[in-house]
Structure formats: structure tokens, C-alpha cells
Short mmCIF file of C-alpha atoms in Angstrom, two decimals:
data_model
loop_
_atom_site.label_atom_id
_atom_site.label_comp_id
_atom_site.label_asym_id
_atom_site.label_seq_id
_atom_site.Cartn_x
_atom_site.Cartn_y
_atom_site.Cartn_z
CA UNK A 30 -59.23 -55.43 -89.35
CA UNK A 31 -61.04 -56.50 -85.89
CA UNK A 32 -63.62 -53.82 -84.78
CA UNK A 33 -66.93 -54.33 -83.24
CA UNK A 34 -68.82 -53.37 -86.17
CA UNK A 35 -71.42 -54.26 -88.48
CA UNK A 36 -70.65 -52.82 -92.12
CA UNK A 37 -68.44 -49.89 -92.34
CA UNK A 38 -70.57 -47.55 -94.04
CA UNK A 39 -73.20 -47.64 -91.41
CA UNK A 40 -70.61 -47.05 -88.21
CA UNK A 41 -71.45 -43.46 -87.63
CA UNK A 42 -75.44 -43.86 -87.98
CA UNK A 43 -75.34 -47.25 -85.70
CA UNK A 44 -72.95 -45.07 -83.00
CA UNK A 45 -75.39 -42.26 -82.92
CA UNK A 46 -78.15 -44.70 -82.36
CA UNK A 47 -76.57 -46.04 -79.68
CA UNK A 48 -75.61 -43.06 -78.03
CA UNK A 49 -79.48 -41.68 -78.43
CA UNK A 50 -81.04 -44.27 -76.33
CA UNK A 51 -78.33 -44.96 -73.74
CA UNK A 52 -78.63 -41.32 -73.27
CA UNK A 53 -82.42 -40.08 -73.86
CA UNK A 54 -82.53 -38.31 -71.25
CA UNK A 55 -79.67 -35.40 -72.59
CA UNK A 56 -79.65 -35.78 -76.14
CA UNK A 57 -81.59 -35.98 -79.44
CA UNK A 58 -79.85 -37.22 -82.79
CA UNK A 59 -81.57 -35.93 -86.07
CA UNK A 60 -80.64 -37.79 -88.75
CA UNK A 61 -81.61 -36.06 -92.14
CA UNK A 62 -78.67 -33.96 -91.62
CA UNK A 63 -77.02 -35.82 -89.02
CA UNK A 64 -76.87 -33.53 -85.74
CA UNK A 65 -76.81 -34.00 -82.12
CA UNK A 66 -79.07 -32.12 -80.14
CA UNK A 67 -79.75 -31.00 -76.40
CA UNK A 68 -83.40 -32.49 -75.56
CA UNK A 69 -84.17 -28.93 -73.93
CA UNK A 70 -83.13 -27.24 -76.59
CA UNK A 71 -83.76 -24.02 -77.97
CA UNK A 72 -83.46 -22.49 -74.66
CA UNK A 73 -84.84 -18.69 -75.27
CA UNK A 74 -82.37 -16.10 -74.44
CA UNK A 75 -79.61 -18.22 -74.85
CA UNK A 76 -76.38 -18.06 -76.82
CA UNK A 77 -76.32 -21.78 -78.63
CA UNK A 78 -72.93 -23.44 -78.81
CA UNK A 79 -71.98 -25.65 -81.60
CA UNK A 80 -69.25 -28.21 -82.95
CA UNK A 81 -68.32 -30.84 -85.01
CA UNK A 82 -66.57 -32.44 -86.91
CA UNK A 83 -65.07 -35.87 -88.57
CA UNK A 84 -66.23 -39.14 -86.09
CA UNK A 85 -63.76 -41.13 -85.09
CA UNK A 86 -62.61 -38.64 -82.02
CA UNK A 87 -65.26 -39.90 -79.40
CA UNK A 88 -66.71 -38.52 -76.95
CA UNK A 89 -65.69 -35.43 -78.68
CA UNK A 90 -67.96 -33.61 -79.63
CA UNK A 91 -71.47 -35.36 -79.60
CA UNK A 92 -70.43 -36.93 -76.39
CA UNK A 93 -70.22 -33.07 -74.92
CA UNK A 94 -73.66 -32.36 -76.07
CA UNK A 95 -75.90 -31.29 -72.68
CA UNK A 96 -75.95 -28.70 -69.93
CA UNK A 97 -72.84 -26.80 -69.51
CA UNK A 98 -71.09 -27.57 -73.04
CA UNK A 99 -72.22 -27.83 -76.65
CA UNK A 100 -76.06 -27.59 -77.85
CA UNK A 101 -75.45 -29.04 -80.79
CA UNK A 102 -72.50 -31.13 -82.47
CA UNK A 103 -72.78 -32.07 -86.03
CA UNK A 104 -70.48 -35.34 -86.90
CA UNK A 105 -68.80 -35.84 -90.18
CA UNK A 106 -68.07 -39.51 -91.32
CA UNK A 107 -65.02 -40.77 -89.89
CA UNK A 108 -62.29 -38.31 -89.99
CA UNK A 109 -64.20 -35.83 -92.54
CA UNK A 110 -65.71 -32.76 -92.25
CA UNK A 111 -69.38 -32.24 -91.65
CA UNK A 112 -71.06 -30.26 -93.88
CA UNK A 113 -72.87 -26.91 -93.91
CA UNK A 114 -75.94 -28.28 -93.55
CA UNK A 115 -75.72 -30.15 -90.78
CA UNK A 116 -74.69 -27.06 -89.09
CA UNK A 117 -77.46 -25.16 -90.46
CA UNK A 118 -79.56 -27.40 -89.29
CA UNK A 119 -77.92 -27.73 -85.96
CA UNK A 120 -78.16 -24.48 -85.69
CA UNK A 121 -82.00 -23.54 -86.48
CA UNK A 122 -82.90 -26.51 -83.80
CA UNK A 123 -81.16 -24.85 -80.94
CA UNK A 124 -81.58 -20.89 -81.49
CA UNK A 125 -82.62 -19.44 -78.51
CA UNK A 126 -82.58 -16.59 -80.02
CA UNK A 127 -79.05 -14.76 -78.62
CA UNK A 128 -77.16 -16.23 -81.71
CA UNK A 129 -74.76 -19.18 -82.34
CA UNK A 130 -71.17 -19.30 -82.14
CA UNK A 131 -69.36 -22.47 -83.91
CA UNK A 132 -65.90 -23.86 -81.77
CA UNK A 133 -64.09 -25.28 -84.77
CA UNK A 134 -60.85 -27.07 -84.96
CA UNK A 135 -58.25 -25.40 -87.87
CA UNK A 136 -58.75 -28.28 -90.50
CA UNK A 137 -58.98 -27.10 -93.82
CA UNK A 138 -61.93 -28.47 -94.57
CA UNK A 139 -64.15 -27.75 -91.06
CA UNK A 140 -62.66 -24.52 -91.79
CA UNK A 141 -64.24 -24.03 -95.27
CA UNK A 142 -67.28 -25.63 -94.28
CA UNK A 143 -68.56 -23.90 -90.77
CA UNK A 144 -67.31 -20.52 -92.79
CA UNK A 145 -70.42 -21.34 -95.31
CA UNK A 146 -72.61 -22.43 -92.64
CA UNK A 147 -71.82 -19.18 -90.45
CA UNK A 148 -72.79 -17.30 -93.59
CA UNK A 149 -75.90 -19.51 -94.22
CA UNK A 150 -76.89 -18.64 -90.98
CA UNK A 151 -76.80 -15.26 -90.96
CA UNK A 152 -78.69 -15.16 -93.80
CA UNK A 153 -81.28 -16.65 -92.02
CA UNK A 154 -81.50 -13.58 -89.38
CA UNK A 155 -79.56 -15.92 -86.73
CA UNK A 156 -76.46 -13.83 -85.74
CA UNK A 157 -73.45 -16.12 -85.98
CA UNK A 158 -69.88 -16.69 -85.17
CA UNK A 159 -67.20 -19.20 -85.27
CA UNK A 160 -64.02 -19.13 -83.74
CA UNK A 161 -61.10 -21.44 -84.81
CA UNK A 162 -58.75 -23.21 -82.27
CA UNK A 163 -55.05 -23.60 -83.38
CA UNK A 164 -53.22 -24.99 -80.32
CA UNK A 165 -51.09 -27.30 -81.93
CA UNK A 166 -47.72 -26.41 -80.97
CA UNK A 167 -45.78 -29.08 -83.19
CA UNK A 168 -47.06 -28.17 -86.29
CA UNK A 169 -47.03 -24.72 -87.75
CA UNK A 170 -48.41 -26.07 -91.41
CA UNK A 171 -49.66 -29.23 -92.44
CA UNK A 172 -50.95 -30.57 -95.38
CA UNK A 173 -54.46 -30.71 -93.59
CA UNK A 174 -54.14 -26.62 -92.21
CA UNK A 175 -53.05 -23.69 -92.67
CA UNK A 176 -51.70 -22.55 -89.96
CA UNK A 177 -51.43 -24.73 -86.36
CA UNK A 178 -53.73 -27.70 -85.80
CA UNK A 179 -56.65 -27.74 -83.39
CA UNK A 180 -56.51 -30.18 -81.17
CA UNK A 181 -56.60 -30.80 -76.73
CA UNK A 182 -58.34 -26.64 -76.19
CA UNK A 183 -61.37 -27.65 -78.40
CA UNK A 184 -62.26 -29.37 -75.41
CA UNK A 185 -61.46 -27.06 -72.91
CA UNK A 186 -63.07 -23.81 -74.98
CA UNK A 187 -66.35 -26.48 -75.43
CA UNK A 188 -66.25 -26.68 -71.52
CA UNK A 189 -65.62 -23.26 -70.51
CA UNK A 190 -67.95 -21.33 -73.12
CA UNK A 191 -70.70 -23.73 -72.30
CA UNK A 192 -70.07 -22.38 -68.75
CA UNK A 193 -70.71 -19.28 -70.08
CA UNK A 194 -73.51 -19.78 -72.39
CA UNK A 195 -75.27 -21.00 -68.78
CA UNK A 196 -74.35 -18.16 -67.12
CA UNK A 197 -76.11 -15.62 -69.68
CA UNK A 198 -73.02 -14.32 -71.60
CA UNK A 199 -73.95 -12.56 -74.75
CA UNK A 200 -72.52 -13.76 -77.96
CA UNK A 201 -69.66 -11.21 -78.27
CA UNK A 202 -68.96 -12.10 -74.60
CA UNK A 203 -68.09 -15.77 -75.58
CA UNK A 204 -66.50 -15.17 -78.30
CA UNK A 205 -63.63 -13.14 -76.51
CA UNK A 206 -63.61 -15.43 -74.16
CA UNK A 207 -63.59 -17.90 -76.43
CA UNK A 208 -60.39 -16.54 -78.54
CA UNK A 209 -58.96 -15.91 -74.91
CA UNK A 210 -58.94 -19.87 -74.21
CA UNK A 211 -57.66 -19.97 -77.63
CA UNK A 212 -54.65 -17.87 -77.39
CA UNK A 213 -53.65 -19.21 -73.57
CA UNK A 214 -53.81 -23.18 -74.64
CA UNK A 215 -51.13 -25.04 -76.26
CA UNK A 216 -50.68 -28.94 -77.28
CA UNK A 217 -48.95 -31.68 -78.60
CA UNK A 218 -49.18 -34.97 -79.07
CA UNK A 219 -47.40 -38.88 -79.76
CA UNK A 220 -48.41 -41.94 -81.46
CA UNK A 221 -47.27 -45.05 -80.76
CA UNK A 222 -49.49 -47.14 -83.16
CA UNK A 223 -51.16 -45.99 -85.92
CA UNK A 224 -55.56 -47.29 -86.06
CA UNK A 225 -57.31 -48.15 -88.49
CA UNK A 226 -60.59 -46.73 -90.03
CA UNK A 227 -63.73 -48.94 -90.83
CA UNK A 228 -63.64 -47.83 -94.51
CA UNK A 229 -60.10 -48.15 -95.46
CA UNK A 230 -59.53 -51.14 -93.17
CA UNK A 231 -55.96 -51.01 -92.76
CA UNK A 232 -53.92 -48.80 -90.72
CA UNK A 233 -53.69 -45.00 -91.69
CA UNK A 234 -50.11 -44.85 -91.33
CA UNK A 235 -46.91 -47.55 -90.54
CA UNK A 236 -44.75 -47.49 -87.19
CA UNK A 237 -41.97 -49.88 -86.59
CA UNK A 238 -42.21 -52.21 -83.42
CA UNK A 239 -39.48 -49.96 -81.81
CA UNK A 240 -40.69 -46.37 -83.36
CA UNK A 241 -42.61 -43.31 -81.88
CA UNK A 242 -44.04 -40.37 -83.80
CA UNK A 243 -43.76 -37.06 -82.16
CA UNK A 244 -46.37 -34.55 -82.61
CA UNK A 245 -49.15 -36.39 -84.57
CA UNK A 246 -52.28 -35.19 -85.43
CA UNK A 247 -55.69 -36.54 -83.95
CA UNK A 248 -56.47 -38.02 -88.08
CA UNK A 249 -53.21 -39.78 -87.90
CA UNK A 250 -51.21 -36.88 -89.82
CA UNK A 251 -47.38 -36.67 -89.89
CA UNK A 252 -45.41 -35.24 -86.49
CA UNK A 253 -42.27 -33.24 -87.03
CA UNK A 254 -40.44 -36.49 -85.73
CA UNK A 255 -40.25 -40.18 -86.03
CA UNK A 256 -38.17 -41.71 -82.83
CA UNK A 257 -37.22 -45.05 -81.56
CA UNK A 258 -39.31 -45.43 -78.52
CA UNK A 259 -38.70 -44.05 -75.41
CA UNK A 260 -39.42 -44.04 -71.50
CA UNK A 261 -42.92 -42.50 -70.47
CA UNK A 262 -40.64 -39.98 -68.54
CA UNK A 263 -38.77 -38.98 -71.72
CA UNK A 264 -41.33 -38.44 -73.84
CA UNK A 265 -43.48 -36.25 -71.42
CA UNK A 266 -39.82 -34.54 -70.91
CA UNK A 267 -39.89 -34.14 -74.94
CA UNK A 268 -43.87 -33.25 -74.89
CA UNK A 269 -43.55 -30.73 -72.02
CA UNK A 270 -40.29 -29.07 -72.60
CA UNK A 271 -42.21 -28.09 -76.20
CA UNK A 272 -44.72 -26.74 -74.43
CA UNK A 273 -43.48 -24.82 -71.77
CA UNK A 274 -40.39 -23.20 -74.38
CA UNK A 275 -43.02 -22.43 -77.11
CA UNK A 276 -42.54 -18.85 -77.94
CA UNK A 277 -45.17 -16.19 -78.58
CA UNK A 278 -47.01 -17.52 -81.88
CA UNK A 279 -48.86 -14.94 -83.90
CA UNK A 280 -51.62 -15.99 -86.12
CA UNK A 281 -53.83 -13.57 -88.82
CA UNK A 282 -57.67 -14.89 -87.92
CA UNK A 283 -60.48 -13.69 -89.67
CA UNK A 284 -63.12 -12.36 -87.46
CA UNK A 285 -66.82 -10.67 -88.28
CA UNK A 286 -66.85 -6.95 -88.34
CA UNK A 287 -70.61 -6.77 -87.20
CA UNK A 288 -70.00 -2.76 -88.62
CA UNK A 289 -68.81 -3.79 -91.47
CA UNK A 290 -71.16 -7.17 -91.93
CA UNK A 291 -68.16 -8.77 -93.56
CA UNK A 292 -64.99 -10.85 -92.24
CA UNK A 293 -61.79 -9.28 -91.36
CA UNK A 294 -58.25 -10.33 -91.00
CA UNK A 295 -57.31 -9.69 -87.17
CA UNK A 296 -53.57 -10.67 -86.19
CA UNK A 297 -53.57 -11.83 -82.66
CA UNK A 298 -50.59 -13.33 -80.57
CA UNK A 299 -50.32 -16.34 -78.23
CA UNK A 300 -47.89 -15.17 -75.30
CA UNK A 301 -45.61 -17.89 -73.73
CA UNK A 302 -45.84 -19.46 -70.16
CA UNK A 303 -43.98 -17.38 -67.74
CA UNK A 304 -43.04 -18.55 -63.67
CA UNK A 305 -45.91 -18.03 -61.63
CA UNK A 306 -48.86 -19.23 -64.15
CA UNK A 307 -51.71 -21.19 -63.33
CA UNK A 308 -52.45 -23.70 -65.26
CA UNK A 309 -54.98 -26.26 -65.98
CA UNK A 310 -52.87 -29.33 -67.14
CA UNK A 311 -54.52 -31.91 -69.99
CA UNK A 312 -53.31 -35.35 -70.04
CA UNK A 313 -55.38 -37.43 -73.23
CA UNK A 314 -55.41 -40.35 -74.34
CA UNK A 315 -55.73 -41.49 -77.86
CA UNK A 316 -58.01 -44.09 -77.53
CA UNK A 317 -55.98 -47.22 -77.11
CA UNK A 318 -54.25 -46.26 -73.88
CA UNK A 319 -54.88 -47.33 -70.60
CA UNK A 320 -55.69 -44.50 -68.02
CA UNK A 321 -53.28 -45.64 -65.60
CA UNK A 322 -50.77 -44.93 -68.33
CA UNK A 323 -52.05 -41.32 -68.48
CA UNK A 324 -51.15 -41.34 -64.54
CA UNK A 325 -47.43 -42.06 -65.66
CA UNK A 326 -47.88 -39.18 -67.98
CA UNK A 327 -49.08 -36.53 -65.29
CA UNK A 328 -46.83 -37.71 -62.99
CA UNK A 329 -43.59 -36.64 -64.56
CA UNK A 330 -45.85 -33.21 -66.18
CA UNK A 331 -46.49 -31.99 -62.82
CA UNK A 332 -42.96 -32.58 -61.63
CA UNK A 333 -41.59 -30.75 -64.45
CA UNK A 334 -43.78 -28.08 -64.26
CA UNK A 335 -43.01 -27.38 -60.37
CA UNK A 336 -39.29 -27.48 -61.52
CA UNK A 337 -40.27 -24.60 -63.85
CA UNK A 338 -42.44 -22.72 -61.21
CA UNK A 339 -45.88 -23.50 -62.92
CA UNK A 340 -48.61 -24.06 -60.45
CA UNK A 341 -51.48 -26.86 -61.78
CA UNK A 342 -54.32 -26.17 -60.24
CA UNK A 343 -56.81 -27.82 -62.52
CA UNK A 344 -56.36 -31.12 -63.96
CA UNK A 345 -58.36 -33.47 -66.47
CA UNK A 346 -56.90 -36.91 -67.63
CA UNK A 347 -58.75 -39.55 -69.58
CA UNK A 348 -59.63 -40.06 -73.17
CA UNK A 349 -61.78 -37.11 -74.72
CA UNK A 350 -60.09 -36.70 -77.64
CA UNK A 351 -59.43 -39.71 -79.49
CA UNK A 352 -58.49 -41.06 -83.04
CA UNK A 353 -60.36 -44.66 -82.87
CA UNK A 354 -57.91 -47.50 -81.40
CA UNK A 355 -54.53 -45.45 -81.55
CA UNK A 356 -52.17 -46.10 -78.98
CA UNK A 357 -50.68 -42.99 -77.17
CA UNK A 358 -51.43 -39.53 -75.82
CA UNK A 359 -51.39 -35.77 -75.90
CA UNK A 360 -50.53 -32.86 -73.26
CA UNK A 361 -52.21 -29.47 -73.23
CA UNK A 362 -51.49 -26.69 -71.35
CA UNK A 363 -53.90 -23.73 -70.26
CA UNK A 364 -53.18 -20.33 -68.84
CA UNK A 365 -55.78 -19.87 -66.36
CA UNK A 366 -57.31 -16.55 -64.67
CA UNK A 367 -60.33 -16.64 -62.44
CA UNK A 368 -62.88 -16.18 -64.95
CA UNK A 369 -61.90 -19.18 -66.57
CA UNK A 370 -61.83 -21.24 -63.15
CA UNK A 371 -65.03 -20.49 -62.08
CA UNK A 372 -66.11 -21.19 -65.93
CA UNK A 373 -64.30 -24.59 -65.43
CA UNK A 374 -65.87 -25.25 -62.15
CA UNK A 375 -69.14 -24.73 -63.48
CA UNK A 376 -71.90 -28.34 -63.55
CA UNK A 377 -71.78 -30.11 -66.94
CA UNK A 378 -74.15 -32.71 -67.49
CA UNK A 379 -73.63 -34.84 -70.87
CA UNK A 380 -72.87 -38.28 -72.23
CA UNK A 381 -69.40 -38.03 -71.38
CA UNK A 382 -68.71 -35.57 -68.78
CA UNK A 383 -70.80 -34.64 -65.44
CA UNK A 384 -70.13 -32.44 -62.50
CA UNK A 385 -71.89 -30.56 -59.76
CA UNK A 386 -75.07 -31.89 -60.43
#
């Protein structure tokens, strides 16, 4: 194992370190639980927006953590779930007072564990809500879910609720728009090398020289497919195509009944791209994959999708989701309206992402 490191049990602390004082002026990091926090924070009259969970995905989601995205992100040790009270925590520091509501990838265990701090929460008089994202079109179970991963919308939901935590939405508010954001995006993803994490210190899973795994998960879980390797054109083809010809998914969520005060099972379902959508188009790298090979990527996406009569007209490509030093990418697709493009057009101002201001 080579990695710029001093001992492995101390990678996440030293990381957060680093991040506070390169970047005083937008963030705090509190480290008894571990949570990253806005430095204006609680801002009164404002609904809070949280995240989290296992490191090893940088810059999500403590690098998100400023104006116009998250409040608060609580990271887990590498690829593991944070714990309820971090987000307790989390969430007590940034109250404004208009409630919290928790963006939370569908892992089992971030599942389980924002659940419990939702409930925690509540019971402190903070009203709370979290709202899973499920985008993963390549995976319907896993042995990590139940249900469709969350992977590339996490990201765009962070962006786009933030938006709308800034503009005054009330908690409700976000959290339709959040399930919204939810139900319109859809990913999936390749690996073409496996990484390795500081604790375990050799690589999470084996790939042949001349082998590809289709639709991988972000912790370096099984795809539905392992492939010799292929052009950049076929495998966007491959990664598209699944996209685009995903049919309407239905998922059973559980939701808060505030009448009831208790959690409900809602069935909601995910319609399927049609000719004439707008989409924003999500090309991400893994995080050992050089962004002009994300170029190659959204080259042949945008082609295809003109072919299919798809108009792009938002676009974000770079590495915001990663799994430490794995080699390779992931495509995610969002069904736009204008609410969400003014929401996306909004100023951010964190660590890892800044516009209009």
C-alpha cells in the first residue's frame, strides 16, 4: 500500500484537520462526535441540511459544507456509517430553528442509523426529516441495501435543497422537493481498478489487467457485470443506454406522518426519460481518473443523448463522488423543470464547490 498517510487509524481525524484550516473561513470540525459545521451556523429561521456518511468519498459530503449546500455533514470512518450521534450533534449545532432534514444515501447501515438520529431529534423538540436517495439504476438489491443504491443525486439533491434552504423553503417544502430530485435522477457506474483502504491495506476487490466491472458501487461493491475492457465510447454506450431505457421503478419509502407522529410506508414511482426532457447530465469520476478522461465520457453522453432527443442543458463533470484511488467513473442523469434550474443556478460557496459569489 502507497498512500500519503501517517497511521491508518488516524486518516479521517488528520483529513478533517486539514480541511479545517485550509478552509476557516466556511467550516468548523467538532471532534467529540466528529461533525462538520458551517462557521455561521445556526442561522435562525432556517431549515438546516445535513449528510454524511462513510469517508473515503471526498469532497462528498464535508467538502459541500457552506452557503448554498449542507450545514452540517457528519463522516463515518472510511466506508462506514456515522453514527447517531454525530448527527445529533450535527444537528443541535446548526438548528435555526425551522427543523432539519437528513439527505441520506440507501446503505443499510446510514439507513438504520440517521432513522435513530431523526428520532433522537425529535425528541429533542427539533422537527426532523430524512429522505433516502436510491438512484442506482444497476442494482435493484445488494448485499449493502435494500432496495437501489444511492449514489451521483446525493450530490445533486445536496446542491439543489441547499438552494432552497437559502431561499427560505420550509421543511415540508424541501422535502418534496427533495423526493422530487430523488425520483427524476438515475445512475450508474464502472470500475476499472479496485483501491485500497488505509485499514485493510490491500485492495477491496480483484480486476484482471484486461477486466471492467459494470455497475459498481461507490464502497467497491459487486456490479451486475464483469467485462473485458472496452472503448470509452462503448462503455458510456453501455452506461447510457441503461440509463436512458430504465423503466419506471417503484419503491415503498417510509415517510413521517406529522398527523400521525409516526413513519409510514409511501409507494412512490420513478417515471422514465421520455424525448423532449431536460436534463442536467453528471459525468464523475472515481477518484483515480483524470478529468480529461471524464471529457471522453461526456463527449459520447451528449451525442447519444441528442440521438435520443434529450436536451442537456446543465452539466457538472469532475470528481465529487469518489471511492479513494479507484480508477473509473459514473453517469447520472436528472430530469429537470425550472424550479430545479434556478435551484441549480443558485451561489454555493464551500470547500469544494463555488459559484456566483
Amino acid at each position: 500500500m502507497k498512500k500519503l498517510i501517517n497511521k491508518p487509524e488516524d486518516f479521517v481525524r488528520e483529513s478533517l484537520e486539514g480541511m479545517a484550516v485550509a478552509h476557516s473561513d466556511l467550516i468548523k470540525v467538532n471532534y467529540d462526535p466528529t461533525f462538520v459545521y458551517r462557521v455561521d451556523a445556526p442561522i435562525r429561521g432556517k431549515v438546516a441540511i445535513i449528510s454524511g456518511g462513510g469517508s473515503g468519498h471526498e469532497p462528498m459530503h464535508a467538502g459541500f459544507v457552506g452557503r448554498g449546500m449542507l450545514d452540517a455533514a457528519c463522516p463515518g470512518e472510511v466506508f462506514t456509517s456515522p453514527t447517531p450521534d454525530q448527527m445529533l450533534e450535527a444537528a443541535k449545532q446548526v438548528d435555526g430553528g425551522a427543523g432539519i432534514l437528513y439527505i441520506v444515501k440507501n446503505y443499510s447501515g446510514d439507513v438504520m442509523n440517521f432513522e435513530m438520529a431523526t428520532e433522537l431529534v425529535r425528541s429533542e423538540g427539533i422537527p426532523s426529516l430524512n429522505i433516502l436517495i436510491d438512484d442506482d439504476v444497476a442494482v435493484k438489491d445488494s448485499l449493502y441495501t435494500q432496495g437501489r443504491r444511492g449514489v451521483g443525486t446525493t450530490v445533486l439533491a445536496e446542491k439543489i435543497c441547499g438552494a432552497a434552504a437559502e431561499e427560505g423553503y420550509d421543511l415540508s417544502q424541501i422535502a418534496n422537493l427533495c423526493r422530487r430530485v430523488n425520483l427524476h435522477g438515475r445512475s450508474m457506474g464502472i470500475a476499472l481498478t479496485s483501491c485500497t483502504t488505509p485499514a485493510k491495506g490491500t485492495p477491496t476487490f480483484e480486476l484482471g489487467d484486461g477486466e471492467i466491472e459494470l455497475g459498481i458501487g461507490i464502497h467497491g461493491e459487486p456490479g451486475i457485470e464483469r467485462t473485458n475492457i472496452k472503448s470509452v465510447d462503448e462503455i458510456t454506450e453501455i452506461l447510457t443506454r441503461s440509463l436512458i431505457e430504465d423503466t419506471a421503478y417503484t419503491r415503498t419509502v417510509r415517510q413521517w406522518d406529522e398527523d400521525k407522529g409516526e413513519w409510514t410506508d409511501v409507494e412512490l414511482i420513478d417515471p422514465p426519460l421520455v424525448k423532449g426532457d431536460r436534463l442536467l447530465a453528471f459525468v464523475n469520476g472515481m477518484g483515480g481518473t483524470p478529468v480529461s478522461e471524464l471529457y471522453l465520457v461526456y463527449r459520447k453522453l451528449a451525442e447519444i443523448c441528442q440521438q435520443q432527443g434529450l436536451q442537456i442543458v446543465r452539466n457538472l463533470i469532475g470528481s465529487y463522488i469518489t471511492s479513494l484511488e479507484m480508477q473509473g467513473c459514473s453517469i447520472t442523469l436528472l430530469k429537470l423543470d425550472d424550479e430545479i434550474i434556478r435551484l441549480w443556478d443558485a451561489p454555493v460557496k464551500t470547500p469544494s464547490w463555488r459559484w456566483g459569489v
